[in-house]
C-alpha cells in the first residue's frame, strides 16, 4: 500500500512538471510573439 502511494505521488509530480513545462513554454512563446 505504501509503495502504491509512493508511485502515485511520483506519477502526480511528473504530470505536474510536464504541465509546468508546457505553461512556461506557452508563456515564453507568447512573450516572443508579442515582442
CSV table of C-alpha atoms in Angstrom, one decimal:
chain,number,residue,atom,x,y,z
A,1,UNK,CA,0.0,0.0,0.0
A,2,UNK,CA,2.8,2.4,0.8
A,3,UNK,CA,4.6,1.6,-2.4
A,4,UNK,CA,1.4,2.3,-4.3
A,5,UNK,CA,1.0,5.7,-2.7
A,6,UNK,CA,4.7,6.5,-3.5
A,7,UNK,CA,4.2,5.5,-7.1
A,8,UNK,CA,1.0,7.6,-7.3
A,9,UNK,CA,2.8,10.6,-5.8
A,10,UNK,CA,5.7,10.2,-8.2
A,11,UNK,CA,3.4,10.0,-11.2
A,12,UNK,CA,1.5,13.1,-10.0
A,13,UNK,CA,4.7,15.0,-9.6
A,14,UNK,CA,5.8,14.0,-13.1
A,15,UNK,CA,2.5,15.2,-14.6
A,16,UNK,CA,2.7,18.5,-12.7
A,17,UNK,CA,6.2,19.0,-14.0
A,18,UNK,CA,5.0,18.4,-17.6
A,19,UNK,CA,2.2,20.9,-17.1
A,20,UNK,CA,4.6,23.5,-15.7
A,21,UNK,CA,6.9,23.0,-18.7
A,22,UNK,CA,4.1,23.4,-21.1
A,23,UNK,CA,2.8,26.5,-19.3
A,24,UNK,CA,6.3,28.1,-19.3
A,25,UNK,CA,6.8,27.2,-23.0
A,26,UNK,CA,3.4,28.8,-23.9
A,27,UNK,CA,4.3,31.9,-21.8
A,28,UNK,CA,7.7,32.2,-23.5
A,29,UNK,CA,6.1,31.8,-26.9
A,30,UNK,CA,3.5,34.5,-26.2
A,31,UNK,CA,6.2,36.9,-24.9
A,32,UNK,CA,8.4,36.3,-28.0
A,33,UNK,CA,5.3,36.7,-30.2
A,34,UNK,CA,4.3,40.0,-28.6
A,35,UNK,CA,7.8,41.4,-28.8
